[in-house]
Amino acid sequence: MSGLPTISCFDLFASRSRTNWRLKMAALTSPLRVCRGILKEIRALKGPEYKQTLAYNYVLDQFRKNQVSSERYCRAQEEALHASQSYLCLLTSTRLNLALHKLYHGKGERGLEEAAGMVGLRLPKQPGGKGWEK
Amino acid sequence: MLRNLIRLYSRPSYAVWDRCPSVFQGGQAHLFTLLGNSKAYSSATSERKKFYQDVSISQGDDGLFEINLDRKKLKTPGGKLFTVPNEALAIAVATEWDAQKDTLKFYSMHLTTLCNTVLDNPTFRDKDQIITAALKFLETDTVCYRVEEPSALVELQKNEWDPVLDWIEKRYNVVIGSSCNIMGPQIPEETKDTFRQHLGSYNFWALTGLEYVITQLKSVVLSFGLVNRHLTVEQAVLLSRLEEEYQIRHWGNVEWAHDYDMYELRARTAAGSLFVHLSSESSTVKRKLLQD
């Protein structure tokens, strides 16, 4: 896709390690690589039987259909490539986001007793009840 | 037949709930009735046990595609039959359902969410209201607001945002401009009219997706750059988070905040962009004439 601008802040941020794959993502412009990327993501989602999924067959079929064209400028092909790049980005980002979510997201509120226990406190107990229970 | 239909309640089933308080304008009364009669809209991260094995799609009599979980048809949270206009979108949604492991993580199913939003239209907005809501972002567009210091960030914004701004001004033949002032740039009425017209040419599905992208990126300019294929999702998200990226470079990266946000924004933006593409395309196969 030659119409895309090269973004120079990639260079600016290149010193940071995570920008390396970010750079790689942006460079994924060849249809073959995008196709492989998507299939890899489907495999990550579905495991070994990923070839039986709807998405696998559809993606492969679409890439094959869009493959052959002797036109100099093929709008449909460019559109399809951009859409497939977006889809790859969707799958990859969702996977990475979920991984971080699993790692860091809280499991919900703790109970009163548990929360007190975290700082070494115990809830007071009144053997005779608090007076208002029936 | 009715018992075969599944209704799924969960809060993130609609795209308008997150990140965009402005959509509640005008729909408030309805919204509270909606929220009032369903406890299921309560939590941002609600999950549900997976209750199906196979996911498939089928085409109804009206040509619309449906999602089948085992042998039951998927419904929207509003109770309508879940239908999408084309096969590609149906497969993408089916893949989201198929990808769920033990629990259904609705917050990771962005395309399903967008479809639900269109089908149920929970805020009862029409096309004009969506366009107005989307255009509000033009007045406070991310790429139009510039800082005056530090100088490195000033230069970064100039180098990265100016080319996109130039591109959109040429592409649509409009004047937008940028500003360091807190009031933002003065956007001429003609510019708004031009964008209003362009937004009007999208169908309801595509427009919902486009507005979603705009609210995510907080920028009409970047969103148009994305749907016109001038930018990739990664580039658009990077440009939208330019200042944050700059600060990360100075102060360091915090994985559970910065990376988490970035991947989420990328996923949402990609879903929105794909949604626009899939709902506005009309797939045609053109065969070449054989020449002797």
Short mmCIF file of C-alpha atoms in Angstrom, two decimals:
data_model
loop_
_atom_site.label_atom_id
_atom_site.label_comp_id
_atom_site.label_asym_id
_atom_site.label_seq_id
_atom_site.Cartn_x
_atom_site.Cartn_y
_atom_site.Cartn_z
CA MET A 1 0.00 0.00 0.00
CA SER A 2 2.12 2.83 -1.26
CA GLY A 3 -0.34 5.59 -0.40
CA LEU A 4 0.34 5.28 3.30
CA PRO A 5 2.50 7.89 4.91
CA THR A 6 5.54 6.79 6.80
CA ILE A 7 5.13 7.94 10.33
CA SER A 8 8.31 9.25 11.74
CA CYS A 9 7.33 8.92 15.37
CA PHE A 10 8.00 5.25 14.93
CA ASP A 11 11.64 6.24 14.78
CA LEU A 12 11.16 8.56 17.71
CA PHE A 13 9.84 5.79 19.87
CA ALA A 14 12.01 3.06 18.45
CA SER A 15 14.15 3.00 21.55
CA ARG A 16 11.28 1.48 23.52
CA SER A 17 11.12 -2.25 23.32
CA ARG A 18 7.39 -2.62 22.76
CA THR A 19 7.52 -0.34 19.79
CA ASN A 20 9.47 -3.01 17.98
CA TRP A 21 6.45 -5.11 17.37
CA ARG A 22 4.40 -1.99 16.86
CA LEU A 23 6.78 -1.15 14.05
CA LYS A 24 6.42 -4.66 12.78
CA MET A 25 2.63 -4.40 12.84
CA ALA A 26 2.73 -1.26 10.77
CA ALA A 27 5.01 -2.92 8.30
CA LEU A 28 2.66 -5.83 7.77
CA THR A 29 1.54 -4.71 4.38
CA SER A 30 1.95 -7.77 2.24
CA PRO A 31 -1.33 -9.66 1.88
CA LEU A 32 0.39 -12.97 2.51
CA ARG A 33 1.71 -11.83 5.86
CA VAL A 34 -1.64 -10.41 6.91
CA CYS A 35 -3.35 -13.63 5.89
CA ARG A 36 -0.86 -15.70 7.84
CA GLY A 37 -1.24 -13.37 10.80
CA ILE A 38 -5.01 -13.80 10.86
CA LEU A 39 -4.77 -17.58 10.53
CA LYS A 40 -2.27 -17.62 13.38
CA GLU A 41 -4.68 -15.65 15.55
CA ILE A 42 -7.53 -18.03 14.71
CA ARG A 43 -5.26 -20.89 15.68
CA ALA A 44 -4.49 -19.15 18.98
CA LEU A 45 -8.23 -18.85 19.60
CA LYS A 46 -9.30 -22.31 18.57
CA GLY A 47 -6.32 -24.59 19.08
CA PRO A 48 -5.39 -27.47 16.79
CA GLU A 49 -8.80 -27.87 15.13
CA TYR A 50 -8.75 -24.29 13.88
CA LYS A 51 -8.91 -25.42 10.27
CA GLN A 52 -12.50 -26.49 10.74
CA THR A 53 -13.71 -23.05 11.75
CA LEU A 54 -15.87 -20.79 9.61
CA ALA A 55 -13.38 -17.98 9.82
CA TYR A 56 -10.43 -20.05 8.63
CA ASN A 57 -12.13 -21.12 5.45
CA TYR A 58 -13.66 -17.72 4.78
CA VAL A 59 -10.40 -15.82 5.26
CA LEU A 60 -8.46 -18.21 3.08
CA ASP A 61 -11.15 -18.06 0.44
CA GLN A 62 -11.20 -14.25 0.44
CA PHE A 63 -7.45 -13.97 0.15
CA ARG A 64 -7.47 -16.41 -2.75
CA LYS A 65 -10.24 -14.54 -4.51
CA ASN A 66 -8.50 -11.20 -4.18
CA GLN A 67 -5.16 -12.56 -5.20
CA VAL A 68 -5.34 -12.42 -8.95
CA SER A 69 -5.58 -9.15 -10.71
CA SER A 70 -3.41 -7.71 -13.36
CA GLU A 71 -4.81 -4.22 -12.84
CA ARG A 72 -2.30 -1.55 -11.98
CA TYR A 73 -4.53 -0.04 -9.37
CA CYS A 74 -7.12 -2.28 -7.89
CA ARG A 75 -9.36 -0.44 -5.48
CA ALA A 76 -11.18 -3.50 -4.26
CA GLN A 77 -7.95 -5.25 -3.49
CA GLU A 78 -6.63 -2.29 -1.54
CA GLU A 79 -9.90 -2.10 0.38
CA ALA A 80 -9.78 -5.76 1.19
CA LEU A 81 -6.19 -5.49 2.36
CA HIS A 82 -6.99 -2.59 4.65
CA ALA A 83 -9.98 -4.44 6.09
CA SER A 84 -7.92 -7.56 6.65
CA GLN A 85 -5.24 -5.52 8.39
CA SER A 86 -7.92 -4.08 10.66
CA TYR A 87 -9.21 -7.57 11.38
CA LEU A 88 -5.73 -8.79 12.23
CA CYS A 89 -5.31 -5.79 14.52
CA LEU A 90 -8.67 -6.55 16.16
CA LEU A 91 -7.74 -10.16 16.85
CA THR A 92 -4.23 -9.40 18.07
CA SER A 93 -5.23 -6.49 20.28
CA THR A 94 -8.16 -8.38 21.80
CA ARG A 95 -5.87 -11.31 22.63
CA LEU A 96 -3.22 -9.10 24.23
CA ASN A 97 -5.81 -7.00 26.03
CA LEU A 98 -7.45 -10.11 27.49
CA ALA A 99 -4.07 -11.42 28.60
CA LEU A 100 -3.43 -8.19 30.51
CA HIS A 101 -6.99 -8.23 31.83
CA LYS A 102 -6.51 -11.72 33.19
CA LEU A 103 -3.25 -10.73 34.80
CA TYR A 104 -4.28 -7.48 36.40
CA HIS A 105 -8.03 -7.19 36.68
CA GLY A 106 -9.41 -7.40 40.22
CA LYS A 107 -11.61 -10.33 41.11
CA GLY A 108 -14.26 -8.11 42.62
CA GLU A 109 -14.73 -6.56 46.03
CA ARG A 110 -13.46 -8.30 49.10
CA GLY A 111 -15.66 -8.98 52.03
CA LEU A 112 -15.50 -6.83 55.16
CA GLU A 113 -13.68 -9.45 57.12
CA GLU A 114 -11.21 -10.22 54.38
CA ALA A 115 -10.44 -6.55 53.84
CA ALA A 116 -9.82 -6.05 57.52
CA GLY A 117 -7.64 -9.14 57.57
CA MET A 118 -5.39 -7.70 54.88
CA VAL A 119 -4.17 -5.01 57.24
CA GLY A 120 -4.02 -7.31 60.21
CA LEU A 121 -7.29 -6.32 61.85
CA ARG A 122 -10.17 -8.44 63.05
CA LEU A 123 -13.77 -7.39 63.18
CA PRO A 124 -15.05 -6.87 66.70
CA LYS A 125 -17.21 -9.58 68.12
CA GLN A 126 -19.87 -8.99 70.72
CA PRO A 127 -20.78 -12.23 72.45
CA GLY A 128 -24.14 -11.02 73.64
CA GLY A 129 -25.17 -9.58 70.30
CA LYS A 130 -25.43 -5.92 69.48
CA GLY A 131 -28.75 -5.36 71.07
CA TRP A 132 -31.01 -4.90 68.08
CA GLU A 133 -31.15 -8.48 66.80
CA LYS A 134 -34.30 -10.44 67.44
CA MET B 1 -40.14 -21.62 18.67
CA LEU B 2 -39.89 -18.87 21.23
CA ARG B 3 -38.12 -21.16 23.61
CA ASN B 4 -35.45 -21.66 21.05
CA LEU B 5 -34.50 -18.04 21.18
CA ILE B 6 -31.86 -16.93 23.56
CA ARG B 7 -31.86 -13.54 25.10
CA LEU B 8 -28.56 -12.34 26.41
CA TYR B 9 -28.43 -9.62 28.93
CA SER B 10 -25.20 -7.93 29.70
CA ARG B 11 -24.14 -4.38 30.07
CA PRO B 12 -21.39 -4.09 27.46
CA SER B 13 -23.75 -5.37 24.84
CA TYR B 14 -24.14 -1.85 23.58
CA ALA B 15 -21.42 0.33 22.20
CA VAL B 16 -22.84 3.60 23.47
CA TRP B 17 -22.43 2.85 27.13
CA ASP B 18 -18.71 3.28 27.30
CA ARG B 19 -16.60 6.33 26.90
CA CYS B 20 -19.29 8.54 25.48
CA PRO B 21 -21.58 10.31 27.90
CA SER B 22 -22.83 12.71 25.23
CA VAL B 23 -25.07 10.11 23.64
CA PHE B 24 -27.37 10.18 26.61
CA GLN B 25 -28.67 13.55 25.53
CA GLY B 26 -32.23 13.28 24.45
CA GLY B 27 -32.58 9.64 25.32
CA GLN B 28 -32.39 9.98 29.04
CA ALA B 29 -35.92 9.10 29.98
CA HIS B 30 -35.86 5.95 27.88
CA LEU B 31 -32.45 5.04 29.14
CA PHE B 32 -33.50 4.92 32.74
CA THR B 33 -36.41 2.67 31.99
CA LEU B 34 -33.99 0.44 30.17
CA LEU B 35 -31.57 0.42 33.05
CA GLY B 36 -34.35 0.10 35.58
CA ASN B 37 -35.84 -3.11 34.31
CA SER B 38 -32.70 -5.04 33.77
CA LYS B 39 -30.14 -5.63 36.44
CA ALA B 40 -27.98 -7.15 33.76
CA TYR B 41 -26.67 -3.79 32.61
CA SER B 42 -24.98 -3.27 35.94
CA SER B 43 -21.39 -4.35 35.58
CA ALA B 44 -18.75 -3.37 33.05
CA THR B 45 -17.06 -6.72 33.19
CA SER B 46 -20.00 -9.07 33.50
CA GLU B 47 -19.30 -12.57 32.38
CA ARG B 48 -21.52 -15.51 31.90
CA LYS B 49 -20.94 -19.23 31.77
CA LYS B 50 -20.63 -20.60 28.27
CA PHE B 51 -23.76 -22.56 27.47
CA TYR B 52 -23.17 -23.76 23.93
CA GLN B 53 -20.67 -25.80 21.95
CA ASP B 54 -21.14 -25.11 18.28
CA VAL B 55 -21.49 -21.77 16.58
CA SER B 56 -22.81 -21.57 13.05
CA ILE B 57 -24.42 -19.04 10.77
CA SER B 58 -27.47 -19.36 8.57
CA GLN B 59 -29.22 -17.19 6.05
CA GLY B 60 -32.85 -16.32 6.66
CA ASP B 61 -35.55 -15.90 4.04
CA ASP B 62 -35.00 -12.15 3.96
CA GLY B 63 -31.36 -12.61 3.02
CA LEU B 64 -30.07 -11.56 6.43
CA PHE B 65 -27.59 -13.72 8.30
CA GLU B 66 -28.28 -15.18 11.73
CA ILE B 67 -26.03 -16.67 14.38
CA ASN B 68 -26.85 -20.09 15.81
CA LEU B 69 -25.49 -21.25 19.14
CA ASP B 70 -25.92 -25.02 19.06
CA ARG B 71 -29.45 -25.11 17.63
CA LYS B 72 -30.74 -21.90 19.11
CA LYS B 73 -30.81 -18.53 17.45
CA LEU B 74 -28.94 -15.66 19.03
CA LYS B 75 -30.99 -12.68 20.15
CA THR B 76 -30.01 -9.16 21.08
CA PRO B 77 -30.28 -7.89 24.68
CA GLY B 78 -33.40 -6.03 23.55
CA GLY B 79 -35.02 -9.28 22.53
CA LYS B 80 -34.81 -8.95 18.76
CA LEU B 81 -33.48 -11.66 16.52
CA PHE B 82 -29.78 -11.04 15.94
CA THR B 83 -29.35 -10.48 12.20
CA VAL B 84 -26.54 -8.96 10.15
CA PRO B 85 -26.62 -7.90 6.51
CA ASN B 86 -23.71 -9.88 5.13
CA GLU B 87 -21.78 -13.09 5.46
CA ALA B 88 -18.43 -11.56 6.37
CA LEU B 89 -19.87 -9.74 9.37
CA ALA B 90 -21.81 -12.85 10.40
CA ILE B 91 -18.62 -14.93 10.32
CA ALA B 92 -16.68 -12.31 12.28
CA VAL B 93 -19.41 -12.22 14.95
CA ALA B 94 -19.65 -16.03 15.00
CA THR B 95 -15.88 -16.17 15.48
CA GLU B 96 -16.19 -13.92 18.52
CA TRP B 97 -18.72 -16.31 20.05
CA ASP B 98 -16.70 -19.32 19.04
CA ALA B 99 -13.57 -17.87 20.62
CA GLN B 100 -15.07 -17.73 24.11
CA LYS B 101 -13.63 -20.40 26.38
CA ASP B 102 -15.38 -21.20 29.68
CA THR B 103 -17.03 -17.86 30.30
CA LEU B 104 -18.50 -15.38 27.85
CA LYS B 105 -16.48 -12.22 28.06
CA PHE B 106 -18.86 -9.73 26.51
CA TYR B 107 -16.41 -6.87 26.91
CA SER B 108 -14.09 -8.53 24.41
CA MET B 109 -16.77 -9.00 21.74
CA HIS B 110 -16.66 -5.65 20.04
CA LEU B 111 -18.36 -6.55 16.77
CA THR B 112 -21.24 -8.25 18.56
CA THR B 113 -21.59 -5.14 20.70
CA LEU B 114 -21.76 -2.89 17.65
CA CYS B 115 -24.37 -5.09 15.97
CA ASN B 116 -26.48 -5.07 19.15
CA THR B 117 -26.28 -1.30 19.24
CA VAL B 118 -27.55 -0.99 15.70
CA LEU B 119 -30.28 -3.59 16.09
CA ASP B 120 -31.65 -2.38 19.43
CA ASN B 121 -30.67 1.27 19.13
CA PRO B 122 -30.84 1.61 22.92
CA THR B 123 -30.66 5.40 22.93
CA PHE B 124 -33.39 5.76 20.29
CA ARG B 125 -31.39 8.05 18.06
CA ASP B 126 -31.96 8.67 14.41
CA LYS B 127 -29.35 9.31 11.77
CA ASP B 128 -29.34 13.08 12.23
CA GLN B 129 -28.77 12.82 15.95
CA ILE B 130 -25.86 10.45 15.44
CA ILE B 131 -24.32 12.79 12.89
CA THR B 132 -24.69 15.76 15.23
CA ALA B 133 -23.15 13.78 18.08
CA ALA B 134 -20.26 12.71 15.84
CA LEU B 135 -19.66 16.23 14.56
CA LYS B 136 -19.41 17.58 18.10
CA PHE B 137 -16.05 15.85 18.19
CA LEU B 138 -14.85 18.03 15.32
CA GLU B 139 -15.02 21.13 17.51
CA THR B 140 -12.71 19.52 20.04
CA ASP B 141 -10.76 17.31 17.68
CA THR B 142 -7.63 15.77 19.21
CA VAL B 143 -5.37 16.78 16.36
CA CYS B 144 -6.54 20.41 16.45
CA TYR B 145 -5.52 21.05 20.04
CA ARG B 146 -1.84 21.84 20.35
CA VAL B 147 0.35 22.45 23.37
CA GLU B 148 2.72 25.41 23.75
CA GLU B 149 5.28 23.60 25.84
CA PRO B 150 7.42 21.51 26.18
CA SER B 151 9.03 22.25 22.88
CA ALA B 152 9.73 18.60 22.06
CA LEU B 153 6.03 17.80 22.29
CA VAL B 154 5.13 20.91 20.30
CA GLU B 155 7.39 19.71 17.54
CA LEU B 156 6.14 16.14 17.75
CA GLN B 157 2.52 17.27 17.40
CA LYS B 158 3.44 19.48 14.48
CA ASN B 159 5.35 16.73 12.70
CA GLU B 160 2.78 14.02 13.25
CA TRP B 161 -0.56 15.78 13.19
CA ASP B 162 0.01 18.40 10.50
CA PRO B 163 0.34 15.86 7.65
CA VAL B 164 -3.02 14.26 8.57
CA LEU B 165 -4.63 17.67 8.87
CA ASP B 166 -3.22 18.69 5.49
CA TRP B 167 -4.45 15.46 3.99
CA ILE B 168 -8.03 15.87 5.20
CA GLU B 169 -8.16 19.54 4.18
CA LYS B 170 -7.11 18.60 0.66
CA ARG B 171 -9.20 15.45 0.46
CA TYR B 172 -12.46 17.14 1.45
CA ASN B 173 -11.51 20.65 0.36
CA VAL B 174 -12.22 22.16 3.77
CA VAL B 175 -10.56 24.42 6.33
CA ILE B 176 -10.02 23.09 9.82
CA GLY B 177 -6.83 24.53 11.29
CA SER B 178 -5.28 24.00 14.69
CA SER B 179 -5.00 26.08 17.83
CA CYS B 180 -3.05 26.38 21.08
CA ASN B 181 -5.99 28.18 22.64
CA ILE B 182 -8.26 26.38 25.07
CA MET B 183 -11.23 27.45 22.95
CA GLY B 184 -9.86 25.44 20.06
CA PRO B 185 -9.85 26.42 16.42
CA GLN B 186 -12.78 28.19 14.79
CA ILE B 187 -14.23 25.60 12.47
CA PRO B 188 -16.12 27.26 9.58
CA GLU B 189 -19.74 26.26 9.05
CA GLU B 190 -18.94 25.10 5.51
CA THR B 191 -16.52 22.54 6.91
CA LYS B 192 -19.18 21.13 9.21
CA ASP B 193 -21.67 21.05 6.35
CA THR B 194 -19.24 19.12 4.19
CA PHE B 195 -18.68 16.51 6.86
CA ARG B 196 -22.40 16.41 7.66
CA GLN B 197 -23.03 15.58 4.02
CA HIS B 198 -20.36 12.89 3.93
CA LEU B 199 -21.61 11.32 7.15
CA GLY B 200 -25.12 11.43 5.73
CA SER B 201 -24.07 9.25 2.81
CA TYR B 202 -23.35 6.31 5.14
CA ASN B 203 -26.13 3.88 5.98
CA PHE B 204 -27.28 3.47 9.59
CA TRP B 205 -25.00 0.51 10.26
CA ALA B 206 -21.88 2.13 8.88
CA LEU B 207 -22.69 5.42 10.57
CA THR B 208 -23.00 3.76 13.96
CA GLY B 209 -19.60 2.18 13.42
CA LEU B 210 -18.05 5.43 12.29
CA GLU B 211 -19.43 7.34 15.26
CA TYR B 212 -18.01 4.62 17.50
CA VAL B 213 -14.56 5.09 15.94
CA ILE B 214 -14.84 8.87 16.35
CA THR B 215 -15.73 8.55 20.03
CA GLN B 216 -12.86 6.15 20.58
CA LEU B 217 -10.20 8.20 18.82
CA LYS B 218 -11.75 11.48 20.00
CA SER B 219 -11.11 12.75 16.52
CA VAL B 220 -13.15 13.18 13.38
CA VAL B 221 -10.00 13.85 11.38
CA LEU B 222 -8.26 10.61 12.36
CA SER B 223 -11.46 8.62 11.91
CA PHE B 224 -11.94 9.86 8.37
CA GLY B 225 -8.27 9.12 7.75
CA LEU B 226 -8.91 5.58 8.91
CA VAL B 227 -12.06 4.85 6.93
CA ASN B 228 -10.50 6.39 3.83
CA ARG B 229 -7.55 4.02 4.27
CA HIS B 230 -5.11 6.90 4.65
CA LEU B 231 -4.13 5.49 8.05
CA THR B 232 -3.96 2.00 9.50
CA VAL B 233 -5.59 1.28 12.85
CA GLU B 234 -2.21 1.22 14.55
CA GLN B 235 -1.27 4.59 13.11
CA ALA B 236 -4.60 6.20 13.98
CA VAL B 237 -4.41 4.95 17.57
CA LEU B 238 -0.81 6.09 17.90
CA LEU B 239 -1.72 9.56 16.64
CA SER B 240 -4.72 9.70 18.94
CA ARG B 241 -2.50 8.87 21.92
CA LEU B 242 0.41 11.01 20.84
CA GLU B 243 0.77 12.99 24.04
CA GLU B 244 0.42 9.86 26.15
CA GLU B 245 3.13 8.18 24.12
CA TYR B 246 5.33 11.20 24.62
CA GLN B 247 4.79 11.09 28.39
CA ILE B 248 5.43 7.34 28.44
CA ARG B 249 8.74 8.01 26.78
CA HIS B 250 9.62 10.41 29.57
CA TRP B 251 8.20 8.69 32.60
CA GLY B 252 8.13 5.04 31.65
CA ASN B 253 5.49 2.58 30.62
CA VAL B 254 3.02 1.01 33.03
CA GLU B 255 1.79 -2.22 31.52
CA TRP B 256 -1.51 -2.49 33.36
CA ALA B 257 -2.51 1.03 32.44
CA HIS B 258 -0.82 2.17 29.25
CA ASP B 259 -0.59 -1.12 27.38
CA TYR B 260 -4.01 -2.21 28.57
CA ASP B 261 -5.53 1.04 27.31
CA MET B 262 -3.68 0.92 24.04
CA TYR B 263 -4.73 -2.64 23.18
CA GLU B 264 -8.29 -1.90 24.17
CA LEU B 265 -8.37 1.25 22.06
CA ARG B 266 -6.82 -0.61 19.14
CA ALA B 267 -9.32 -3.43 19.41
CA ARG B 268 -12.27 -1.04 19.57
CA THR B 269 -11.00 1.14 16.76
CA ALA B 270 -10.25 -1.87 14.58
CA ALA B 271 -13.70 -3.29 15.28
CA GLY B 272 -15.35 0.02 14.40
CA SER B 273 -13.34 0.47 11.24
CA LEU B 274 -14.03 -3.08 10.11
CA PHE B 275 -17.69 -2.63 10.95
CA VAL B 276 -17.87 0.46 8.73
CA HIS B 277 -16.16 -1.41 5.92
CA LEU B 278 -18.30 -4.51 6.18
CA SER B 279 -21.59 -2.69 6.47
CA SER B 280 -21.02 -0.28 3.62
CA GLU B 281 -19.56 -2.67 1.10
CA SER B 282 -21.55 -4.31 -1.59
CA SER B 283 -19.68 -7.32 -2.70
CA THR B 284 -19.60 -7.69 -6.43
CA VAL B 285 -17.63 -10.03 -8.56
CA LYS B 286 -16.52 -8.54 -11.83
CA ARG B 287 -15.34 -10.94 -14.42
CA LYS B 288 -12.96 -9.88 -17.09
CA LEU B 289 -14.03 -10.16 -20.66
CA LEU B 290 -11.99 -12.69 -22.45
CA GLN B 291 -10.10 -11.21 -25.32
CA ASP B 292 -9.33 -13.20 -28.39
#
